[in-house]
GROMACS .gro file of N, CA, C and O in nm:
model
  512
    1GLN      N    1   1.196   0.169  -1.634
    1GLN     CA    2   1.054   0.173  -1.600
    1GLN      C    3   1.035   0.122  -1.459
    1GLN      O    4   1.096   0.024  -1.418
    2VAL      N    5   0.947   0.188  -1.385
    2VAL     CA    6   0.921   0.147  -1.247
    2VAL      C    7   0.853   0.011  -1.244
    2VAL      O    8   0.761  -0.014  -1.321
    3GLN      N    9   0.900  -0.074  -1.156
    3GLN     CA   10   0.836  -0.203  -1.134
    3GLN      C   11   0.803  -0.215  -0.987
    3GLN      O   12   0.885  -0.181  -0.902
    4LEU      N   13   0.684  -0.262  -0.959
    4LEU     CA   14   0.638  -0.279  -0.821
    4LEU      C   15   0.618  -0.427  -0.793
    4LEU      O   16   0.557  -0.498  -0.874
    5MET      N   17   0.664  -0.470  -0.677
    5MET     CA   18   0.646  -0.609  -0.640
    5MET      C   19   0.617  -0.617  -0.491
    5MET      O   20   0.692  -0.563  -0.410
    6GLU      N   21   0.508  -0.686  -0.459
    6GLU     CA   22   0.466  -0.701  -0.320
    6GLU      C   23   0.515  -0.833  -0.262
    6GLU      O   24   0.523  -0.933  -0.334
    7PHE      N   25   0.541  -0.831  -0.133
    7PHE     CA   26   0.583  -0.950  -0.059
    7PHE      C   27   0.515  -0.951   0.077
    7PHE      O   28   0.472  -0.847   0.126
    8GLY      N   29   0.509  -1.068   0.136
    8GLY     CA   30   0.473  -1.076   0.278
    8GLY      C   31   0.334  -1.123   0.310
    8GLY      O   32   0.299  -1.136   0.427
    9GLY      N   33   0.251  -1.148   0.210
    9GLY     CA   34   0.119  -1.197   0.238
    9GLY      C   35   0.122  -1.339   0.294
    9GLY      O   36   0.226  -1.405   0.294
   10GLY      N   37   0.008  -1.381   0.343
   10GLY     CA   38  -0.002  -1.516   0.398
   10GLY      C   39  -0.127  -1.531   0.480
   10GLY      O   40  -0.218  -1.448   0.475
   11SER      N   41  -0.130  -1.637   0.556
   11SER     CA   42  -0.243  -1.665   0.645
   11SER      C   43  -0.208  -1.624   0.787
   11SER      O   44  -0.096  -1.646   0.833
   12VAL      N   45  -0.304  -1.566   0.853
   12VAL     CA   46  -0.280  -1.517   0.989
   12VAL      C   47  -0.410  -1.530   1.068
   12VAL      O   48  -0.520  -1.523   1.011
   13GLN      N   49  -0.397  -1.551   1.196
   13GLN     CA   50  -0.514  -1.560   1.282
   13GLN      C   51  -0.562  -1.422   1.324
   13GLN      O   52  -0.483  -1.327   1.329
   14PRO      N   53  -0.689  -1.410   1.355
   14PRO     CA   54  -0.738  -1.281   1.406
   14PRO      C   55  -0.658  -1.237   1.527
   14PRO      O   56  -0.625  -1.317   1.614
   15GLY      N   57  -0.628  -1.108   1.529
   15GLY     CA   58  -0.546  -1.055   1.636
   15GLY      C   59  -0.398  -1.062   1.611
   15GLY      O   60  -0.319  -1.003   1.686
   16GLY      N   61  -0.360  -1.129   1.505
   16GLY     CA   62  -0.219  -1.144   1.473
   16GLY      C   63  -0.164  -1.026   1.397
   16GLY      O   64  -0.231  -0.924   1.377
   17SER      N   65  -0.039  -1.040   1.354
   17SER     CA   66   0.031  -0.934   1.282
   17SER      C   67   0.094  -0.988   1.155
   17SER      O   68   0.126  -1.108   1.146
   18LEU      N   69   0.115  -0.899   1.061
   18LEU     CA   70   0.177  -0.933   0.935
   18LEU      C   71   0.242  -0.805   0.882
   18LEU      O   72   0.189  -0.695   0.903
   19ARG      N   73   0.353  -0.819   0.811
   19ARG     CA   74   0.412  -0.702   0.747
   19ARG      C   75   0.424  -0.726   0.598
   19ARG      O   76   0.490  -0.822   0.555
   20LEU      N   77   0.363  -0.639   0.522
   20LEU     CA   78   0.374  -0.644   0.376
   20LEU      C   79   0.483  -0.549   0.330
   20LEU      O   80   0.506  -0.444   0.391
   21SER      N   81   0.549  -0.588   0.222
   21SER     CA   82   0.651  -0.503   0.162
   21SER      C   83   0.618  -0.483   0.015
   21SER      O   84   0.564  -0.572  -0.050
   22CYS      N   85   0.653  -0.367  -0.036
   22CYS     CA   86   0.641  -0.338  -0.178
   22CYS      C   87   0.772  -0.276  -0.223
   22CYS      O   88   0.809  -0.170  -0.173
   23VAL      N   89   0.838  -0.341  -0.314
   23VAL     CA   90   0.965  -0.289  -0.366
   23VAL      C   91   0.939  -0.222  -0.500
   23VAL      O   92   0.887  -0.286  -0.592
   24ALA      N   93   0.974  -0.095  -0.508
   24ALA     CA   94   0.960  -0.018  -0.632
   24ALA      C   95   1.100   0.010  -0.686
   24ALA      O   96   1.173   0.091  -0.629
   25SER      N   97   1.134  -0.058  -0.791
   25SER     CA   98   1.266  -0.038  -0.851
   25SER      C   99   1.257   0.066  -0.962
   25SER      O  100   1.151   0.084  -1.023
   26ASN      N  101   1.369   0.136  -0.983
   26ASN     CA  102   1.373   0.245  -1.083
   26ASN      C  103   1.266   0.350  -1.053
   26ASN      O  104   1.199   0.401  -1.144
   27TYR      N  105   1.250   0.381  -0.926
   27TYR     CA  106   1.143   0.472  -0.885
   27TYR      C  107   1.165   0.612  -0.942
   27TYR      O  108   1.277   0.661  -0.947
   28VAL      N  109   1.057   0.675  -0.984
   28VAL     CA  110   1.059   0.811  -1.037
   28VAL      C  111   1.010   0.903  -0.925
   28VAL      O  112   0.895   0.895  -0.882
   29TRP      N  113   1.098   0.992  -0.880
   29TRP     CA  114   1.064   1.074  -0.763
   29TRP      C  115   0.949   1.170  -0.789
   29TRP      O  116   0.882   1.213  -0.694
   30GLY      N  117   0.924   1.202  -0.912
   30GLY     CA  118   0.810   1.285  -0.944
   30GLY      C  119   0.676   1.219  -0.919
   30GLY      O  120   0.573   1.285  -0.926
   31TYR      N  121   0.674   1.090  -0.891
   31TYR     CA  122   0.548   1.022  -0.861
   31TYR      C  123   0.495   1.062  -0.724
   31TYR      O  124   0.378   1.050  -0.696
   32ASN      N  125   0.583   1.102  -0.634
   32ASN     CA  126   0.546   1.161  -0.504
   32ASN      C  127   0.485   1.066  -0.401
   32ASN      O  128   0.516   1.075  -0.284
   33CYS      N  129   0.392   0.982  -0.443
   33CYS     CA  130   0.317   0.901  -0.348
   33CYS      C  131   0.325   0.754  -0.382
   33CYS      O  132   0.329   0.716  -0.500
   34MET      N  133   0.325   0.674  -0.277
   34MET     CA  134   0.299   0.530  -0.293
   34MET      C  135   0.183   0.495  -0.201
   34MET      O  136   0.162   0.561  -0.098
   35ALA      N  137   0.110   0.393  -0.239
   35ALA     CA  138  -0.012   0.361  -0.164
   35ALA      C  139  -0.035   0.211  -0.160
   35ALA      O  140   0.013   0.137  -0.245
   36TRP      N  141  -0.111   0.171  -0.059
   36TRP     CA  142  -0.162   0.034  -0.049
   36TRP      C  143  -0.311   0.035  -0.073
   36TRP      O  144  -0.384   0.119  -0.018
   37PHE      N  145  -0.355  -0.060  -0.152
   37PHE     CA  146  -0.496  -0.085  -0.175
   37PHE      C  147  -0.522  -0.232  -0.144
   37PHE      O  148  -0.429  -0.312  -0.135
   38ARG      N  149  -0.649  -0.266  -0.129
   38ARG     CA  150  -0.685  -0.406  -0.112
   38ARG      C  151  -0.818  -0.434  -0.178
   38ARG      O  152  -0.901  -0.345  -0.194
   39GLN      N  153  -0.835  -0.558  -0.216
   39GLN     CA  154  -0.962  -0.601  -0.275
   39GLN      C  155  -1.008  -0.726  -0.203
   39GLN      O  156  -0.953  -0.836  -0.226
   40PRO      N  157  -1.108  -0.711  -0.114
   40PRO     CA  158  -1.163  -0.829  -0.047
   40PRO      C  159  -1.236  -0.918  -0.145
   40PRO      O  160  -1.280  -0.870  -0.252
   41PRO      N  161  -1.254  -1.044  -0.115
   41PRO     CA  162  -1.325  -1.134  -0.205
   41PRO      C  163  -1.465  -1.084  -0.237
   41PRO      O  164  -1.543  -1.051  -0.147
   42GLY      N  165  -1.497  -1.074  -0.365
   42GLY     CA  166  -1.630  -1.034  -0.408
   42GLY      C  167  -1.661  -0.887  -0.389
   42GLY      O  168  -1.776  -0.845  -0.407
   43LYS      N  169  -1.562  -0.807  -0.354
   43LYS     CA  170  -1.586  -0.664  -0.330
   43LYS      C  171  -1.495  -0.579  -0.418
   43LYS      O  172  -1.402  -0.628  -0.480
   44GLN      N  173  -1.524  -0.450  -0.418
   44GLN     CA  174  -1.442  -0.358  -0.496
   44GLN      C  175  -1.312  -0.326  -0.423
   44GLN      O  176  -1.303  -0.336  -0.301
   45ARG      N  177  -1.217  -0.285  -0.499
   45ARG     CA  178  -1.090  -0.242  -0.442
   45ARG      C  179  -1.110  -0.119  -0.356
   45ARG      O  180  -1.190  -0.030  -0.389
   46GLU      N  181  -1.036  -0.112  -0.246
   46GLU     CA  182  -1.047   0.002  -0.156
   46GLU      C  183  -0.908   0.047  -0.113
   46GLU      O  184  -0.814  -0.032  -0.105
   47GLY      N  185  -0.897   0.176  -0.084
   47GLY     CA  186  -0.771   0.230  -0.039
   47GLY      C  187  -0.744   0.196   0.105
   47GLY      O  188  -0.837   0.188   0.186
   48VAL      N  189  -0.619   0.172   0.138
   48VAL     CA  190  -0.579   0.137   0.273
   48VAL      C  191  -0.493   0.246   0.335
   48VAL      O  192  -0.523   0.296   0.443
   49ALA      N  193  -0.386   0.284   0.268
   49ALA     CA  194  -0.293   0.382   0.323
   49ALA      C  195  -0.207   0.437   0.210
   49ALA      O  196  -0.193   0.375   0.105
   50ALA      N  197  -0.150   0.555   0.236
   50ALA     CA  198  -0.061   0.616   0.138
   50ALA      C  199   0.049   0.691   0.211
   50ALA      O  200   0.034   0.729   0.327
   51ILE      N  201   0.160   0.712   0.140
   51ILE     CA  202   0.273   0.781   0.200
   51ILE      C  203   0.344   0.865   0.097
   51ILE      O  204   0.353   0.828  -0.021
   52TYR      N  205   0.391   0.980   0.141
   52TYR     CA  206   0.468   1.070   0.057
   52TYR      C  207   0.611   1.018   0.052
   52TYR      O  208   0.675   1.003   0.156
   53THR      N  209   0.661   0.990  -0.066
   53THR     CA  210   0.789   0.922  -0.076
   53THR      C  211   0.910   1.011  -0.050
   53THR      O  212   1.020   0.962  -0.035
   54SER      N  213   0.888   1.142  -0.043
   54SER     CA  214   0.999   1.232  -0.009
   54SER      C  215   0.990   1.282   0.133
   54SER      O  216   1.058   1.378   0.169
   55GLY      N  217   0.906   1.220   0.213
   55GLY     CA  218   0.891   1.262   0.352
   55GLY      C  219   0.825   1.155   0.433
   55GLY      O  220   0.840   1.036   0.404
   56THR      N  221   0.748   1.195   0.531
   56THR     CA  222   0.684   1.099   0.619
   56THR      C  223   0.534   1.117   0.628
   56THR      O  224   0.468   1.049   0.704
   57THR      N  225   0.478   1.208   0.550
   57THR     CA  226   0.334   1.230   0.555
   57THR      C  227   0.261   1.104   0.514
   57THR      O  228   0.294   1.043   0.413
   58THR      N  229   0.162   1.067   0.594
   58THR     CA  230   0.088   0.945   0.569
   58THR      C  231  -0.063   0.970   0.569
   58THR      O  232  -0.111   1.070   0.622
   59TYR      N  233  -0.133   0.875   0.512
   59TYR     CA  234  -0.280   0.876   0.510
   59TYR      C  235  -0.327   0.735   0.539
   59TYR      O  236  -0.265   0.638   0.493
   60TYR      N  237  -0.436   0.724   0.616
   60TYR     CA  238  -0.493   0.593   0.645
   60TYR      C  239  -0.644   0.596   0.626
   60TYR      O  240  -0.711   0.694   0.660
   61ALA      N  241  -0.697   0.487   0.574
   61ALA     CA  242  -0.841   0.469   0.574
   61ALA      C  243  -0.887   0.450   0.718
   61ALA      O  244  -0.814   0.395   0.802
   62ASP      N  245  -1.009   0.492   0.747
   62ASP     CA  246  -1.061   0.482   0.883
   62ASP      C  247  -1.061   0.338   0.934
   62ASP      O  248  -1.040   0.313   1.053
   63SER      N  249  -1.081   0.244   0.844
   63SER     CA  250  -1.093   0.104   0.884
   63SER      C  251  -0.963   0.046   0.938
   63SER      O  252  -0.964  -0.059   1.003
   64VAL      N  253  -0.851   0.112   0.909
   64VAL     CA  254  -0.722   0.056   0.953
   64VAL      C  255  -0.647   0.148   1.047
   64VAL      O  256  -0.540   0.110   1.098
   65LYS      N  257  -0.700   0.266   1.073
   65LYS     CA  258  -0.632   0.361   1.163
   65LYS      C  259  -0.610   0.298   1.300
   65LYS      O  260  -0.700   0.237   1.356
   66GLY      N  261  -0.490   0.314   1.351
   66GLY     CA  262  -0.457   0.259   1.481
   66GLY      C  263  -0.414   0.114   1.478
   66GLY      O  264  -0.365   0.061   1.579
   67ARG      N  265  -0.432   0.047   1.365
   67ARG     CA  266  -0.393  -0.094   1.353
   67ARG      C  267  -0.281  -0.113   1.251
   67ARG      O  268  -0.193  -0.197   1.271
   68PHE      N  269  -0.284  -0.038   1.144
   68PHE     CA  270  -0.186  -0.051   1.036
   68PHE      C  271  -0.093   0.070   1.038
   68PHE      O  272  -0.134   0.181   1.071
   69THR      N  273   0.032   0.046   0.999
   69THR     CA  274   0.130   0.153   0.987
   69THR      C  275   0.202   0.142   0.855
   69THR      O  276   0.256   0.036   0.821
   70ILE      N  277   0.201   0.252   0.779
   70ILE     CA  278   0.272   0.256   0.652
   70ILE      C  279   0.405   0.327   0.673
   70ILE      O  280   0.414   0.423   0.751
   71SER      N  281   0.507   0.279   0.607
   71SER     CA  282   0.638   0.342   0.615
   71SER      C  283   0.713   0.314   0.486
   71SER      O  284   0.668   0.232   0.403
   72GLN      N  285   0.827   0.381   0.469
   72GLN     CA  286   0.904   0.356   0.348
   72GLN      C  287   1.051   0.387   0.374
   72GLN      O  288   1.084   0.464   0.463
   73GLU      N  289   1.135   0.323   0.299
   73GLU     CA  290   1.277   0.352   0.302
   73GLU      C  291   1.332   0.348   0.161
   73GLU      O  292   1.274   0.285   0.073
   74GLN      N  293   1.441   0.421   0.142
   74GLN     CA  294   1.494   0.440   0.007
   74GLN      C  295   1.641   0.404   0.005
   74GLN      O  296   1.716   0.444   0.092
   75VAL      N  297   1.680   0.333  -0.098
   75VAL     CA  298   1.820   0.306  -0.125
   75VAL      C  299   1.841   0.333  -0.273
   75VAL      O  300   1.792   0.258  -0.358
   76GLY      N  301   1.909   0.442  -0.304
   76GLY     CA  302   1.924   0.481  -0.444
   76GLY      C  303   1.789   0.507  -0.506
   76GLY      O  304   1.708   0.582  -0.453
   77ASN      N  305   1.762   0.443  -0.618
   77ASN     CA  306   1.633   0.460  -0.686
   77ASN      C  307   1.536   0.347  -0.655
   77ASN      O  308   1.441   0.324  -0.731
   78THR      N  309   1.559   0.277  -0.546
   78THR     CA  310   1.467   0.173  -0.502
   78THR      C  311   1.398   0.219  -0.375
   78THR      O  312   1.463   0.257  -0.279
   79VAL      N  313   1.267   0.216  -0.380
   79VAL     CA  314   1.187   0.251  -0.262
   79VAL      C  315   1.117   0.124  -0.215
   79VAL      O  316   1.054   0.054  -0.295
   80THR      N  317   1.128   0.097  -0.087
   80THR     CA  318   1.055  -0.014  -0.028
   80THR      C  319   0.952   0.043   0.067
   80THR      O  320   0.986   0.116   0.160
   81MET      N  321   0.828   0.011   0.039
   81MET     CA  322   0.717   0.057   0.122
   81MET      C  323   0.666  -0.061   0.204
   81MET      O  324   0.658  -0.173   0.153
   82TYR      N  325   0.635  -0.035   0.329
   82TYR     CA  326   0.588  -0.139   0.418
   82TYR      C  327   0.446  -0.109   0.466
   82TYR      O  328   0.404   0.006   0.475
   83LEU      N  329   0.377  -0.213   0.501
   83LEU     CA  330   0.250  -0.201   0.570
   83LEU      C  331   0.254  -0.298   0.687
   83LEU      O  332   0.243  -0.419   0.668
   84GLN      N  333   0.273  -0.243   0.806
   84GLN     CA  334   0.269  -0.323   0.926
   84GLN      C  335   0.125  -0.335   0.970
   84GLN      O  336   0.060  -0.236   0.999
   85MET      N  337   0.076  -0.457   0.972
   85MET     CA  338  -0.063  -0.485   1.004
   85MET      C  339  -0.069  -0.551   1.140
   85MET      O  340  -0.017  -0.662   1.158
   86ASN      N  341  -0.129  -0.484   1.237
   86ASN     CA  342  -0.143  -0.539   1.372
   86ASN      C  343  -0.291  -0.555   1.406
   86ASN      O  344  -0.377  -0.493   1.344
   87ASN      N  345  -0.317  -0.638   1.504
   87ASN     CA  346  -0.455  -0.661   1.548
   87ASN      C  347  -0.545  -0.689   1.426
   87ASN      O  348  -0.651  -0.627   1.409
   88ILE      N  349  -0.500  -0.781   1.345
   88ILE     CA  350  -0.567  -0.810   1.219
   88ILE      C  351  -0.705  -0.869   1.245
   88ILE      O  352  -0.723  -0.950   1.338
   89GLU      N  353  -0.799  -0.829   1.161
   89GLU     CA  354  -0.937  -0.873   1.172
   89GLU      C  355  -0.974  -0.957   1.050
   89GLU      O  356  -0.913  -0.941   0.942
   90PRO      N  357  -1.077  -1.042   1.063
   90PRO     CA  358  -1.120  -1.121   0.945
   90PRO      C  359  -1.153  -1.033   0.825
   90PRO      O  360  -1.131  -1.075   0.710
   91GLU      N  361  -1.203  -0.912   0.852
   91GLU     CA  362  -1.238  -0.821   0.742
   91GLU      C  363  -1.116  -0.770   0.665
   91GLU      O  364  -1.130  -0.706   0.562
   92ASP      N  365  -0.998  -0.796   0.716
   92ASP     CA  366  -0.876  -0.757   0.645
   92ASP      C  367  -0.836  -0.857   0.537
   92ASP      O  368  -0.741  -0.832   0.463
   93THR      N  369  -0.909  -0.967   0.529
   93THR     CA  370  -0.881  -1.064   0.424
   93THR      C  371  -0.900  -1.000   0.287
   93THR      O  372  -1.007  -0.945   0.258
   94ALA      N  373  -0.797  -1.003   0.205
   94ALA     CA  374  -0.803  -0.936   0.075
   94ALA      C  375  -0.674  -0.963  -0.001
   94ALA      O  376  -0.574  -1.007   0.057
   95MET      N  377  -0.678  -0.930  -0.129
   95MET     CA  378  -0.555  -0.919  -0.206
   95MET      C  379  -0.506  -0.776  -0.188
   95MET      O  380  -0.581  -0.682  -0.208
   96TYR      N  381  -0.381  -0.761  -0.148
   96TYR     CA  382  -0.324  -0.630  -0.121
   96TYR      C  383  -0.231  -0.591  -0.236
   96TYR      O  384  -0.145  -0.670  -0.278
   97TYR      N  385  -0.250  -0.468  -0.284
   97TYR     CA  386  -0.172  -0.416  -0.396
   97TYR      C  387  -0.101  -0.288  -0.354
   97TYR      O  388  -0.155  -0.208  -0.278
   98CYS      N  389   0.018  -0.269  -0.409
   98CYS     CA  390   0.081  -0.139  -0.395
   98CYS      C  391   0.073  -0.065  -0.528
   98CYS      O  392   0.060  -0.127  -0.635
   99ALA      N  393   0.077   0.067  -0.519
   99ALA     CA  394   0.060   0.150  -0.637
   99ALA      C  395   0.140   0.278  -0.623
   99ALA      O  396   0.172   0.321  -0.512
  100THR      N  397   0.171   0.339  -0.737
  100THR     CA  398   0.237   0.468  -0.738
  100THR      C  399   0.195   0.545  -0.862
  100THR      O  400   0.125   0.493  -0.948
  101GLU      N  401   0.243   0.666  -0.873
  101GLU     CA  402   0.210   0.759  -0.982
  101GLU      C  403   0.062   0.795  -0.980
  101GLU      O  404  -0.015   0.754  -1.069
  102PRO      N  405   0.021   0.873  -0.880
  102PRO     CA  406  -0.118   0.917  -0.877
  102PRO      C  407  -0.146   1.017  -0.989
  102PRO      O  408  -0.065   1.105  -1.017
  103ARG      N  409  -0.261   1.005  -1.051
  103ARG     CA  410  -0.301   1.098  -1.156
  103ARG      C  411  -0.352   1.228  -1.094
  103ARG      O  412  -0.428   1.226  -1.000
  104GLY      N  413  -0.307   1.339  -1.150
  104GLY     CA  414  -0.359   1.466  -1.102
  104GLY      C  415  -0.317   1.499  -0.960
  104GLY      O  416  -0.392   1.560  -0.884
  105TYR      N  417  -0.194   1.462  -0.925
  105TYR     CA  418  -0.143   1.486  -0.789
  105TYR      C  419  -0.157   1.633  -0.753
  105TYR      O  420  -0.121   1.722  -0.829
  106ARG      N  421  -0.213   1.659  -0.632
  106ARG     CA  422  -0.241   1.795  -0.590
  106ARG      C  423  -0.171   1.832  -0.461
  106ARG      O  424  -0.216   1.917  -0.386
  107GLY      N  425  -0.061   1.764  -0.431
  107GLY     CA  426   0.021   1.804  -0.318
  107GLY      C  427  -0.001   1.727  -0.192
  107GLY      O  428   0.067   1.751  -0.092
  108ASP      N  429  -0.095   1.635  -0.190
  108ASP     CA  430  -0.117   1.551  -0.073
  108ASP      C  431  -0.134   1.408  -0.118
  108ASP      O  432  -0.186   1.382  -0.226
  109CYS      N  433  -0.088   1.316  -0.036
  109CYS     CA  434  -0.093   1.175  -0.073
  109CYS      C  435  -0.210   1.108  -0.002
  109CYS      O  436  -0.223   1.116   0.120
  110HIS      N  437  -0.293   1.042  -0.079
  110HIS     CA  438  -0.404   0.965  -0.024
  110HIS      C  439  -0.444   0.862  -0.127
  110HIS      O  440  -0.381   0.851  -0.233
  111THR      N  441  -0.546   0.786  -0.097
  111THR     CA  442  -0.586   0.678  -0.188
  111THR      C  443  -0.702   0.717  -0.277
  111THR      O  444  -0.760   0.633  -0.345
  112GLY      N  445  -0.737   0.844  -0.278
  112GLY     CA  446  -0.848   0.889  -0.363
  112GLY      C  447  -0.811   0.911  -0.507
  112GLY      O  448  -0.900   0.926  -0.592
  113TYR      N  449  -0.683   0.914  -0.536
  113TYR     CA  450  -0.640   0.929  -0.675
  113TYR      C  451  -0.657   0.798  -0.750
  113TYR      O  452  -0.659   0.690  -0.691
  114GLU      N  453  -0.663   0.807  -0.879
  114GLU     CA  454  -0.637   0.692  -0.963
  114GLU      C  455  -0.485   0.681  -0.976
  114GLU      O  456  -0.416   0.781  -0.996
  115TYR      N  457  -0.435   0.560  -0.961
  115TYR     CA  458  -0.291   0.539  -0.971
  115TYR      C  459  -0.260   0.466  -1.100
  115TYR      O  460  -0.334   0.377  -1.144
  116ASN      N  461  -0.147   0.503  -1.159
  116ASN     CA  462  -0.115   0.448  -1.290
  116ASN      C  463  -0.035   0.318  -1.284
  116ASN      O  464  -0.037   0.240  -1.379
  117ARG      N  465   0.040   0.300  -1.178
  117ARG     CA  466   0.132   0.183  -1.174
  117ARG      C  467   0.099   0.097  -1.053
  117ARG      O  468   0.087   0.149  -0.941
  118TRP      N  469   0.091  -0.034  -1.080
  118TRP     CA  470   0.045  -0.128  -0.980
  118TRP      C  471   0.135  -0.251  -0.974
  118TRP      O  472   0.192  -0.292  -1.076
  119GLY      N  473   0.142  -0.307  -0.855
  119GLY     CA  474   0.203  -0.438  -0.841
  119GLY      C  475   0.101  -0.547  -0.869
  119GLY      O  476  -0.016  -0.518  -0.898
  120GLN      N  477   0.144  -0.670  -0.859
  120GLN     CA  478   0.055  -0.782  -0.891
  120GLN      C  479  -0.023  -0.833  -0.770
  120GLN      O  480  -0.114  -0.914  -0.786
  121GLY      N  481   0.012  -0.786  -0.653
  121GLY     CA  482  -0.066  -0.818  -0.536
  121GLY      C  483  -0.011  -0.932  -0.454
  121GLY      O  484   0.064  -1.017  -0.502
  122THR      N  485  -0.048  -0.930  -0.326
  122THR     CA  486  -0.013  -1.039  -0.234
  122THR      C  487  -0.136  -1.066  -0.148
  122THR      O  488  -0.202  -0.974  -0.101
  123GLN      N  489  -0.166  -1.193  -0.130
  123GLN     CA  490  -0.290  -1.232  -0.063
  123GLN      C  491  -0.270  -1.236   0.089
  123GLN      O  492  -0.173  -1.294   0.139
  124VAL      N  493  -0.365  -1.178   0.159
  124VAL     CA  494  -0.370  -1.188   0.305
  124VAL      C  495  -0.501  -1.256   0.342
  124VAL      O  496  -0.609  -1.211   0.302
  125THR      N  497  -0.492  -1.365   0.415
  125THR     CA  498  -0.610  -1.440   0.457
  125THR      C  499  -0.611  -1.449   0.609
  125THR      O  500  -0.513  -1.494   0.669
  126VAL      N  501  -0.720  -1.405   0.667
  126VAL     CA  502  -0.734  -1.404   0.812
  126VAL      C  503  -0.838  -1.508   0.851
  126VAL      O  504  -0.953  -1.499   0.811
  127SER      N  505  -0.796  -1.606   0.924
  127SER     CA  506  -0.890  -1.709   0.968
  127SER      C  507  -0.837  -1.776   1.093
  127SER      O  508  -0.715  -1.781   1.117
  128SER      N  509  -0.930  -1.827   1.171
  128SER     CA  510  -0.891  -1.897   1.293
  128SER      C  511  -0.892  -2.048   1.271
  128SER      O  512  -0.858  -2.124   1.361
   0.00000   0.00000   0.00000
């Protein structure tokens, strides 16, 4: 069974950088996409970025375009997805989750799907 685990959260100052990792063990290649979501305090969860796990096609929410970079690497049946966060803003404070297995996959990876499998999250706090 696929297991997702996030790493790399922490406290960072505005303008700083952070890299999040999500390790997906026993990955099922038919899932096609992995994605990052976040839930700011007191707000609903929102999509951040997504990536096609058999290629390099990516998707970004407008709020992070030009600042965040999603990438992934594979070793056997383990996929590690990264989120490089640069020029971090206070509004980026949130619990960050990785997800895979989008429902009703239609050939493109984005965060508009409902995802079936989730990690437990890693907290990112931006403060000066």
